[in-house]
mmCIF file of C-alpha atoms (C1' of nucleotides) in Angstrom:
data_model
loop_
_atom_site.group_PDB
_atom_site.id
_atom_site.type_symbol
_atom_site.label_atom_id
_atom_site.label_comp_id
_atom_site.label_asym_id
_atom_site.label_seq_id
_atom_site.Cartn_x
_atom_site.Cartn_y
_atom_site.Cartn_z
ATOM 1 C CA MET A 148 136.322 215.877 63.156
ATOM 2 C CA ALA A 149 133.652 216.886 60.713
ATOM 3 C CA ARG A 150 133.006 220.609 60.772
ATOM 4 C CA ASN A 151 129.246 220.274 60.492
ATOM 5 C CA CYS A 152 126.744 219.966 63.324
ATOM 6 C CA ARG A 153 125.034 216.789 62.209
ATOM 7 C CA PHE A 154 126.594 214.670 64.890
ATOM 8 C CA ALA A 155 125.651 217.110 67.639
ATOM 9 C CA VAL A 156 122.073 217.405 66.428
ATOM 10 C CA ALA A 157 121.783 213.657 65.903
ATOM 11 C CA VAL A 158 122.861 213.007 69.478
ATOM 12 C CA HIS A 159 120.292 215.522 70.637
ATOM 13 C CA VAL A 160 117.628 213.777 68.580
ATOM 14 C CA CYS A 161 118.602 210.387 69.937
ATOM 15 C CA ALA A 162 118.649 211.735 73.464
ATOM 16 C CA VAL A 163 115.070 212.847 73.023
ATOM 17 C CA LEU A 164 114.118 209.405 71.776
ATOM 18 C CA THR A 165 115.903 207.807 74.708
ATOM 19 C CA LEU A 166 114.148 209.922 77.327
ATOM 20 C CA ARG A 167 110.816 209.224 75.658
ATOM 21 C CA ARG A 168 111.088 205.494 75.981
ATOM 22 C CA ASP A 169 107.629 204.022 76.770
ATOM 23 C CA ASP A 170 105.960 207.151 75.461
ATOM 24 C CA PRO A 171 104.259 207.411 72.088
ATOM 25 C CA PRO A 172 106.818 207.824 69.268
ATOM 26 C CA ALA A 173 108.208 211.339 68.833
ATOM 27 C CA THR A 174 107.299 213.282 65.712
ATOM 28 C CA SER A 175 109.913 215.160 63.756
ATOM 29 C CA ASP A 176 107.941 218.295 64.503
ATOM 30 C CA TRP A 177 108.176 217.749 68.220
ATOM 31 C CA ILE A 178 111.875 216.921 68.103
ATOM 32 C CA ALA A 179 112.578 219.910 65.891
ATOM 33 C CA LYS A 180 111.107 222.185 68.546
ATOM 34 C CA SER A 181 113.524 220.783 71.087
ATOM 35 C CA VAL A 182 116.506 221.142 68.769
ATOM 36 C CA ASN A 183 115.219 224.480 67.536
ATOM 37 C CA THR A 184 115.511 223.744 63.843
ATOM 38 C CA ASN A 185 113.397 222.717 60.867
ATOM 39 C CA PRO A 186 111.533 219.383 60.979
ATOM 40 C CA VAL A 187 113.040 218.369 57.654
ATOM 41 C CA VAL A 188 116.530 218.652 59.101
ATOM 42 C CA VAL A 189 115.456 216.256 61.823
ATOM 43 C CA ARG A 190 113.829 213.889 59.352
ATOM 44 C CA ARG A 191 117.009 213.760 57.289
ATOM 45 C CA LEU A 192 118.965 212.720 60.359
ATOM 46 C CA LEU A 193 116.280 210.235 61.412
ATOM 47 C CA SER A 194 116.396 208.785 57.928
ATOM 48 C CA ALA A 195 120.156 208.264 58.168
ATOM 49 C CA LEU A 196 119.831 206.832 61.663
ATOM 50 C CA GLY A 197 117.111 204.539 60.395
ATOM 51 C CA LYS A 198 119.270 203.222 57.555
ATOM 52 C CA ALA A 199 121.922 202.435 60.155
ATOM 53 C CA GLY A 200 119.389 200.448 62.158
ATOM 54 C CA LEU A 201 119.530 202.724 65.192
ATOM 55 C CA VAL A 202 116.045 204.132 64.921
ATOM 56 C CA LYS A 203 112.749 203.055 63.457
ATOM 57 C CA SER A 204 110.114 205.404 62.147
ATOM 58 C CA GLN A 205 106.446 204.977 61.496
ATOM 59 C CA ARG A 206 104.464 206.972 58.984
ATOM 60 C CA GLY A 207 100.909 208.141 59.240
ATOM 61 C CA THR A 208 98.718 209.301 62.063
ATOM 62 C CA SER A 209 100.198 208.624 65.497
ATOM 63 C CA GLY A 210 103.454 207.864 63.728
ATOM 64 C CA GLY A 211 106.890 209.070 64.720
ATOM 65 C CA SER A 212 110.277 207.671 65.648
ATOM 66 C CA ALA A 213 111.758 205.570 68.419
ATOM 67 C CA LEU A 214 115.018 203.832 69.133
ATOM 68 C CA ALA A 215 115.405 200.489 67.398
ATOM 69 C CA LYS A 216 117.708 199.090 70.090
ATOM 70 C CA GLU A 217 118.418 199.431 73.744
ATOM 71 C CA ALA A 218 119.924 202.809 74.573
ATOM 72 C CA ALA A 219 122.894 201.049 76.147
ATOM 73 C CA ALA A 220 123.555 199.301 72.837
ATOM 74 C CA ILE A 221 123.933 202.500 70.819
ATOM 75 C CA THR A 222 127.277 204.278 71.040
ATOM 76 C CA LEU A 223 128.038 207.791 69.927
ATOM 77 C CA LEU A 224 130.336 206.283 67.331
ATOM 78 C CA ASP A 225 127.332 204.487 65.862
ATOM 79 C CA ILE A 226 125.563 207.812 65.594
ATOM 80 C CA SER A 227 128.588 209.544 64.097
ATOM 81 C CA ARG A 228 128.991 206.827 61.476
ATOM 82 C CA ALA A 229 125.304 206.970 60.674
ATOM 83 C CA VAL A 230 125.013 210.679 60.000
ATOM 84 C CA ASP A 231 128.503 211.687 58.869
ATOM 85 C CA GLU A 232 129.188 209.701 55.781
ATOM 86 C CA ASP A 233 132.747 208.575 55.453
ATOM 87 C CA GLU A 234 134.856 211.022 53.572
ATOM 88 C CA GLY A 235 138.471 209.950 53.465
ATOM 89 C CA PRO A 236 141.241 211.782 55.297
ATOM 90 C CA PRO A 237 141.410 215.510 54.469
ATOM 91 C CA LEU A 238 144.185 215.511 51.859
ATOM 92 C CA PRO A 239 144.487 217.944 48.951
ATOM 93 C CA GLN A 240 142.991 216.473 45.796
ATOM 94 C CA GLN A 241 145.952 217.788 43.875
ATOM 95 C CA GLU A 242 148.613 215.078 44.088
ATOM 96 C CA PRO A 243 152.047 216.229 45.265
ATOM 97 C CA ASN A 244 155.050 216.311 42.948
ATOM 98 C CA PRO A 245 156.439 212.776 42.573
ATOM 99 C CA ALA A 246 159.800 214.192 41.495
ATOM 100 C CA CYS A 247 160.395 215.496 45.023
ATOM 101 C CA PRO A 248 161.410 212.965 47.687
ATOM 102 C CA VAL A 249 158.834 214.429 50.028
ATOM 103 C CA GLY A 250 156.099 214.697 47.435
ATOM 104 C CA ALA A 251 156.717 211.128 46.336
ATOM 105 C CA ASN A 252 156.382 209.678 49.826
ATOM 106 C CA ILE A 253 154.348 211.940 52.054
ATOM 107 C CA ARG A 254 150.936 210.772 50.948
ATOM 108 C CA PRO A 255 150.752 207.348 52.614
ATOM 109 C CA ILE A 256 152.479 208.727 55.690
ATOM 110 C CA LEU A 257 149.861 211.449 56.026
ATOM 111 C CA THR A 258 147.040 209.017 55.395
ATOM 112 C CA ASP A 259 148.375 206.781 58.115
ATOM 113 C CA ILE A 260 148.606 209.619 60.611
ATOM 114 C CA LEU A 261 145.185 211.018 59.832
ATOM 115 C CA ASP A 262 143.641 207.570 60.044
ATOM 116 C CA ARG A 263 145.284 207.014 63.397
ATOM 117 C CA ALA A 264 143.996 210.347 64.666
ATOM 118 C CA GLU A 265 140.490 209.541 63.573
ATOM 119 C CA ALA A 266 140.709 206.108 65.123
ATOM 120 C CA ALA A 267 141.623 207.729 68.431
ATOM 121 C CA ARG A 268 138.611 209.979 68.190
ATOM 122 C CA ASP A 269 136.401 207.028 67.293
ATOM 123 C CA ARG A 270 137.623 205.024 70.243
ATOM 124 C CA GLU A 271 136.614 207.882 72.485
ATOM 125 C CA LEU A 272 133.147 208.190 70.965
ATOM 126 C CA GLN A 273 132.655 204.473 71.315
ATOM 127 C CA ARG A 274 133.027 204.715 75.066
ATOM 128 C CA THR A 275 129.750 206.589 75.525
ATOM 129 C CA THR A 276 126.284 205.176 74.878
ATOM 130 C CA LEU A 277 122.893 206.793 74.681
ATOM 131 C CA ALA A 278 122.189 205.336 78.105
ATOM 132 C CA ASP A 279 125.101 207.370 79.459
ATOM 133 C CA ILE A 280 123.768 210.505 77.806
ATOM 134 C CA ALA A 281 120.326 209.912 79.272
ATOM 135 C CA ALA A 282 121.850 209.366 82.705
ATOM 136 C CA SER A 283 123.789 212.631 82.422
ATOM 137 C CA ILE A 284 120.642 214.513 81.536
ATOM 138 C CA ARG A 285 118.653 212.945 84.373
ATOM 139 C CA ALA A 286 121.429 213.789 86.784
ATOM 140 C CA ARG A 287 121.139 217.433 85.792
ATOM 141 C CA LEU A 288 117.374 217.396 86.104
ATOM 142 C CA ALA A 289 117.193 216.214 89.711
ATOM 143 C CA PRO A 290 120.316 217.421 91.451
ATOM 144 C CA MET B 241 138.913 216.924 62.554
ATOM 145 C CA ALA B 242 138.967 219.978 60.368
ATOM 146 C CA ARG B 243 137.633 219.310 56.916
ATOM 147 C CA ASN B 244 140.276 221.387 55.163
ATOM 148 C CA CYS B 245 143.681 220.280 53.945
ATOM 149 C CA ARG B 246 145.776 222.844 55.757
ATOM 150 C CA PHE B 247 147.162 220.387 58.240
ATOM 151 C CA ALA B 248 148.154 217.918 55.537
ATOM 152 C CA VAL B 249 149.834 220.588 53.426
ATOM 153 C CA ALA B 250 151.519 222.128 56.446
ATOM 154 C CA VAL B 251 153.031 218.780 57.394
ATOM 155 C CA HIS B 252 154.251 218.409 53.832
ATOM 156 C CA VAL B 253 155.790 221.866 53.979
ATOM 157 C CA CYS B 254 157.467 221.135 57.294
ATOM 158 C CA ALA B 255 158.731 217.815 55.992
ATOM 159 C CA VAL B 256 160.428 219.638 53.162
ATOM 160 C CA LEU B 257 162.055 222.025 55.606
ATOM 161 C CA THR B 258 163.167 219.103 57.758
ATOM 162 C CA LEU B 259 164.797 217.234 54.907
ATOM 163 C CA ARG B 260 166.507 220.415 53.786
ATOM 164 C CA ARG B 261 168.267 220.989 57.054
ATOM 165 C CA ASP B 262 171.785 222.375 56.403
ATOM 166 C CA ASP B 263 170.740 223.474 52.925
ATOM 167 C CA PRO B 264 169.956 227.070 51.979
ATOM 168 C CA PRO B 265 166.464 228.061 53.164
ATOM 169 C CA ALA B 266 163.606 226.861 50.976
ATOM 170 C CA THR B 267 161.597 229.406 49.004
ATOM 171 C CA SER B 268 157.818 229.286 48.927
ATOM 172 C CA ASP B 269 158.121 228.801 45.200
ATOM 173 C CA TRP B 270 160.235 225.731 45.586
ATOM 174 C CA ILE B 271 158.015 224.242 48.284
ATOM 175 C CA ALA B 272 154.897 224.991 46.255
ATOM 176 C CA LYS B 273 156.283 222.888 43.413
ATOM 177 C CA SER B 274 156.673 219.950 45.761
ATOM 178 C CA VAL B 275 153.173 220.349 47.161
ATOM 179 C CA ASN B 276 151.816 221.154 43.725
ATOM 180 C CA THR B 277 149.962 224.287 44.695
ATOM 181 C CA ASN B 278 150.280 228.045 44.587
ATOM 182 C CA PRO B 279 153.194 229.739 46.390
ATOM 183 C CA VAL B 280 150.798 232.043 48.212
ATOM 184 C CA VAL B 281 149.067 229.071 49.772
ATOM 185 C CA VAL B 282 152.435 227.921 51.064
ATOM 186 C CA ARG B 283 153.305 231.381 52.327
ATOM 187 C CA ARG B 284 150.046 231.591 54.217
ATOM 188 C CA LEU B 285 150.882 228.375 56.004
ATOM 189 C CA LEU B 286 154.479 229.424 56.609
ATOM 190 C CA SER B 287 153.186 232.660 58.063
ATOM 191 C CA ALA B 288 150.970 230.781 60.516
ATOM 192 C CA LEU B 289 153.779 228.375 61.354
ATOM 193 C CA GLY B 290 156.064 231.350 61.906
ATOM 194 C CA LYS B 291 153.642 233.005 64.321
ATOM 195 C CA ALA B 292 153.596 229.754 66.271
ATOM 196 C CA GLY B 293 157.392 229.823 66.467
ATOM 197 C CA LEU B 294 157.872 226.627 64.486
ATOM 198 C CA VAL B 295 159.464 228.192 61.436
ATOM 199 C CA LYS B 296 161.442 231.282 60.646
ATOM 200 C CA SER B 297 161.436 233.047 57.319
ATOM 201 C CA GLN B 298 163.810 235.478 55.741
ATOM 202 C CA ARG B 299 162.857 238.037 53.135
ATOM 203 C CA GLY B 300 164.859 239.223 50.222
ATOM 204 C CA THR B 301 167.428 237.654 47.948
ATOM 205 C CA SER B 302 168.579 234.224 49.110
ATOM 206 C CA GLY B 303 165.754 234.321 51.612
ATOM 207 C CA GLY B 304 163.309 231.518 52.379
ATOM 208 C CA SER B 305 162.171 229.476 55.323
ATOM 209 C CA ALA B 306 163.640 226.967 57.745
ATOM 210 C CA LEU B 307 162.609 225.230 60.932
ATOM 211 C CA ALA B 308 162.983 227.367 64.036
ATOM 212 C CA LYS B 309 163.533 224.358 66.308
ATOM 213 C CA GLU B 310 164.874 220.854 66.210
ATOM 214 C CA ALA B 311 162.680 218.572 64.131
ATOM 215 C CA ALA B 312 162.339 216.275 67.136
ATOM 216 C CA ALA B 313 160.895 219.163 69.131
ATOM 217 C CA ILE B 314 158.021 219.853 66.744
ATOM 218 C CA THR B 315 154.987 217.591 67.028
ATOM 219 C CA LEU B 316 152.186 217.248 64.545
ATOM 220 C CA LEU B 317 149.901 218.690 67.187
ATOM 221 C CA ASP B 318 152.025 221.845 67.155
ATOM 222 C CA ILE B 319 151.520 222.064 63.417
ATOM 223 C CA SER B 320 147.790 221.412 63.667
ATOM 224 C CA ARG B 321 147.368 224.109 66.302
ATOM 225 C CA ALA B 322 149.405 226.532 64.243
ATOM 226 C CA VAL B 323 147.482 226.274 60.995
ATOM 227 C CA ASP B 324 143.976 225.264 62.073
ATOM 228 C CA GLU B 325 142.803 228.050 64.289
ATOM 229 C CA ASP B 326 140.715 226.899 67.161
ATOM 230 C CA GLU B 327 137.079 226.870 66.316
ATOM 231 C CA GLY B 328 135.041 225.502 69.176
ATOM 232 C CA PRO B 329 133.248 222.158 69.043
ATOM 233 C CA PRO B 330 130.888 221.818 66.066
ATOM 234 C CA LEU B 331 127.574 222.699 67.690
ATOM 235 C CA PRO B 332 124.620 224.365 65.976
ATOM 236 C CA GLN B 333 124.674 228.123 66.547
ATOM 237 C CA GLN B 334 120.949 228.002 67.146
ATOM 238 C CA GLU B 335 120.543 227.259 70.855
ATOM 239 C CA PRO B 336 118.241 224.334 71.705
ATOM 240 C CA ASN B 337 114.894 224.844 73.403
ATOM 241 C CA PRO B 338 115.439 225.410 77.144
ATOM 242 C CA ALA B 339 111.854 224.361 77.850
ATOM 243 C CA CYS B 340 112.697 220.771 76.894
ATOM 244 C CA PRO B 341 114.656 218.694 79.418
ATOM 245 C CA VAL B 342 116.992 217.567 76.665
ATOM 246 C CA GLY B 343 117.361 220.991 75.095
ATOM 247 C CA ALA B 344 118.063 222.533 78.457
ATOM 248 C CA ASN B 345 120.865 220.137 79.318
ATOM 249 C CA ILE B 346 122.381 218.648 76.191
ATOM 250 C CA ARG B 347 124.704 221.500 75.384
ATOM 251 C CA PRO B 348 127.386 221.059 78.070
ATOM 252 C CA ILE B 349 127.177 217.291 77.679
ATOM 253 C CA LEU B 350 127.851 217.547 73.968
ATOM 254 C CA THR B 351 130.631 220.035 74.499
ATOM 255 C CA ASP B 352 132.254 217.691 76.957
ATOM 256 C CA ILE B 353 132.068 214.761 74.582
ATOM 257 C CA LEU B 354 133.346 216.667 71.593
ATOM 258 C CA ASP B 355 136.181 218.113 73.637
ATOM 259 C CA ARG B 356 137.118 214.655 74.826
ATOM 260 C CA ALA B 357 137.092 213.328 71.265
ATOM 261 C CA GLU B 358 139.323 216.133 70.099
ATOM 262 C CA ALA B 359 141.643 215.605 73.030
ATOM 263 C CA ALA B 360 142.028 211.971 71.989
ATOM 264 C CA ARG B 361 142.906 213.045 68.483
ATOM 265 C CA ASP B 362 145.358 215.607 69.824
ATOM 266 C CA ARG B 363 147.068 213.051 72.021
ATOM 267 C CA GLU B 364 147.588 210.932 68.937
ATOM 268 C CA LEU B 365 149.039 213.803 66.900
ATOM 269 C CA GLN B 366 151.335 214.694 69.740
ATOM 270 C CA ARG B 367 153.010 211.317 69.552
ATOM 271 C CA THR B 368 154.621 212.040 66.192
ATOM 272 C CA THR B 369 157.327 214.618 65.548
ATOM 273 C CA LEU B 370 158.799 216.011 62.371
ATOM 274 C CA ALA B 371 161.845 213.863 63.040
ATOM 275 C CA ASP B 372 159.610 210.795 62.833
ATOM 276 C CA ILE B 373 158.150 212.015 59.554
ATOM 277 C CA ALA B 374 161.598 212.604 58.126
ATOM 278 C CA ALA B 375 162.668 209.147 59.225
ATOM 279 C CA SER B 376 159.642 207.584 57.536
ATOM 280 C CA ILE B 377 160.425 209.378 54.319
ATOM 281 C CA ARG B 378 164.089 208.378 54.420
ATOM 282 C CA ALA B 379 163.090 204.796 55.075
ATOM 283 C CA ARG B 380 161.025 204.830 51.919
ATOM 284 C CA LEU B 381 163.820 206.392 49.901
ATOM 285 C CA ALA B 382 166.477 203.793 50.627
ATOM 286 C CA PRO B 383 164.722 200.531 51.285
ATOM 287 C "C1'" DC C 262 86.063 204.790 52.778
ATOM 288 C "C1'" DA C 263 87.431 209.580 53.531
ATOM 289 C "C1'" DG C 264 90.527 212.435 55.297
ATOM 290 C "C1'" DC C 265 93.966 213.767 58.381
ATOM 291 C "C1'" DA C 266 98.595 213.296 60.115
ATOM 292 C "C1'" DA C 267 102.812 211.775 59.760
ATOM 293 C "C1'" DT C 268 107.254 210.413 57.159
ATOM 294 C "C1'" DG C 269 110.416 210.466 52.906
ATOM 295 C "C1'" DT C 270 112.734 213.074 49.661
ATOM 296 C "C1'" DA C 271 113.659 216.258 45.935
ATOM 297 C "C1'" DA C 272 114.623 221.003 44.812
ATOM 298 C "C1'" DT C 273 116.016 225.431 45.909
ATOM 299 C "C1'" DC C 274 118.350 229.091 48.459
ATOM 300 C "C1'" DA C 275 121.485 231.972 51.298
ATOM 301 C "C1'" DT C 276 125.587 231.716 53.673
ATOM 302 C "C1'" DA C 277 130.159 230.545 54.809
ATOM 303 C "C1'" DG C 278 134.558 228.207 54.152
ATOM 304 C "C1'" DT C 279 138.265 226.712 51.087
ATOM 305 C "C1'" DG C 280 141.942 227.061 48.072
ATOM 306 C "C1'" DG C 281 143.769 229.307 43.930
ATOM 307 C "C1'" DT C 282 145.190 233.598 41.819
ATOM 308 C "C1'" DT C 283 146.634 238.400 41.025
ATOM 309 C "C1'" DA C 284 148.581 242.342 42.777
ATOM 310 C "C1'" DC C 285 151.492 244.979 45.330
ATOM 311 C "C1'" DA C 286 154.038 246.700 49.446
ATOM 312 C "C1'" DT C 287 158.154 245.547 52.048
ATOM 313 C "C1'" DA C 288 162.551 243.787 53.200
ATOM 314 C "C1'" DT C 289 167.231 242.032 52.029
ATOM 315 C "C1'" DA C 290 171.421 240.471 49.601
ATOM 316 C "C1'" DC C 291 174.624 241.493 46.105
ATOM 317 C "C1'" DG D 41 169.717 250.175 42.946
ATOM 318 C "C1'" DT D 42 168.128 246.230 41.326
ATOM 319 C "C1'" DA D 43 166.758 241.600 41.637
ATOM 320 C "C1'" DT D 44 164.589 238.442 44.664
ATOM 321 C "C1'" DA D 45 162.128 236.949 48.240
ATOM 322 C "C1'" DT D 46 158.350 237.254 51.864
ATOM 323 C "C1'" DG D 47 153.787 239.252 53.760
ATOM 324 C "C1'" DT D 48 149.077 240.317 52.867
ATOM 325 C "C1'" DA D 49 145.044 242.057 50.945
ATOM 326 C "C1'" DA D 50 141.583 241.347 47.573
ATOM 327 C "C1'" DC D 51 138.985 238.639 44.636
ATOM 328 C "C1'" DC D 52 137.083 234.450 42.453
ATOM 329 C "C1'" DA D 53 135.076 229.821 41.656
ATOM 330 C "C1'" DC D 54 133.638 225.930 43.943
ATOM 331 C "C1'" DT D 55 131.671 223.293 47.563
ATOM 332 C "C1'" DA D 56 129.267 222.146 51.867
ATOM 333 C "C1'" DT D 57 125.870 223.222 55.022
ATOM 334 C "C1'" DG D 58 121.488 223.912 56.908
ATOM 335 C "C1'" DA D 59 116.883 226.027 56.261
ATOM 336 C "C1'" DT D 60 112.907 226.005 53.668
ATOM 337 C "C1'" DT D 61 109.123 224.820 50.434
ATOM 338 C "C1'" DA D 62 106.759 221.460 48.131
ATOM 339 C "C1'" DC D 63 104.772 217.261 47.335
ATOM 340 C "C1'" DA D 64 104.267 212.166 47.093
ATOM 341 C "C1'" DT D 65 103.478 208.324 50.153
ATOM 342 C "C1'" DT D 66 101.900 205.857 53.971
ATOM 343 C "C1'" DG D 67 98.883 204.564 57.657
ATOM 344 C "C1'" DC D 68 95.621 205.444 61.459
ATOM 345 C "C1'" DT D 69 91.048 206.567 62.809
ATOM 346 C "C1'" DG D 70 86.556 208.048 62.816
#
DNA sequence: CAGCAATGTAATCATAGTGGTTACATATAC
DNA sequence: GTATATGTAACCACTATGATTACATTGCTG
């Protein structure tokens, strides 16, 4: 998993947008207050989410952002892919020694394993949608 | 997944030790040449693997390292846990705004999701042992 | 149309993590 | 006792991250 917090913050941002359905679009300023960070950080994420087609933003007065699709149609994997650009598997950039039987053969084996591990993680993220997140939050609000 | 290469290098190191079963213990110098890195980097990993009980090392002349268990009894998850110390889920250290319904409730939800994703990855890593890695390498050596 | 309010994005900065390297103390075989 | 190996601390260069400032751009609204 990526060691940054972009995914976590992006889910938070999207959760805000989901709970604000039917309300005027949320400004990056407003969202930033909920996340407790700088509005530009939020706008960067919204920009990435927008390029992925998950969110649409409007400039100008009474502008802001809203989901571009149904909450049930956006999975956490979509969000992860949108904000965490695809770096390959975490292998050393220095190639191993091809003169050693291990060095000559370990690379594709490691790539395969790391890809499989990431696929497992992805499958898990794909199982949850923004609608599920919203439901979890609502459940905690009115117990 | 961690964004460092420790896991990948550690698997390489362990693969070397596995293929050298019944040979004199491997020195960090020798292993480093296979990985194509500095011996100290290898020793750091061997130290962590040793503390996890996966490897044993011997100082002094004709010293070196060897597996502490059967290769079939060491999973890639064991190696990952040994060299990538457990940082929690990647959440922002700045707590979200408790006055917002989302900010007040998103934290445990995110933790749950990230834990689940990591568990899926772990389950995948657990399915492969060092014996499997060694077999894959041997298969590529004599096709 | 004027002006305000919002996004989009570049540039900069402090901080932290990573891996490579040197150095040296310690242990062990011969 | 000496050569050889591990175990670690210390330091360095490089990179990623997230916060921040600044400013251009867009669009509503009076």
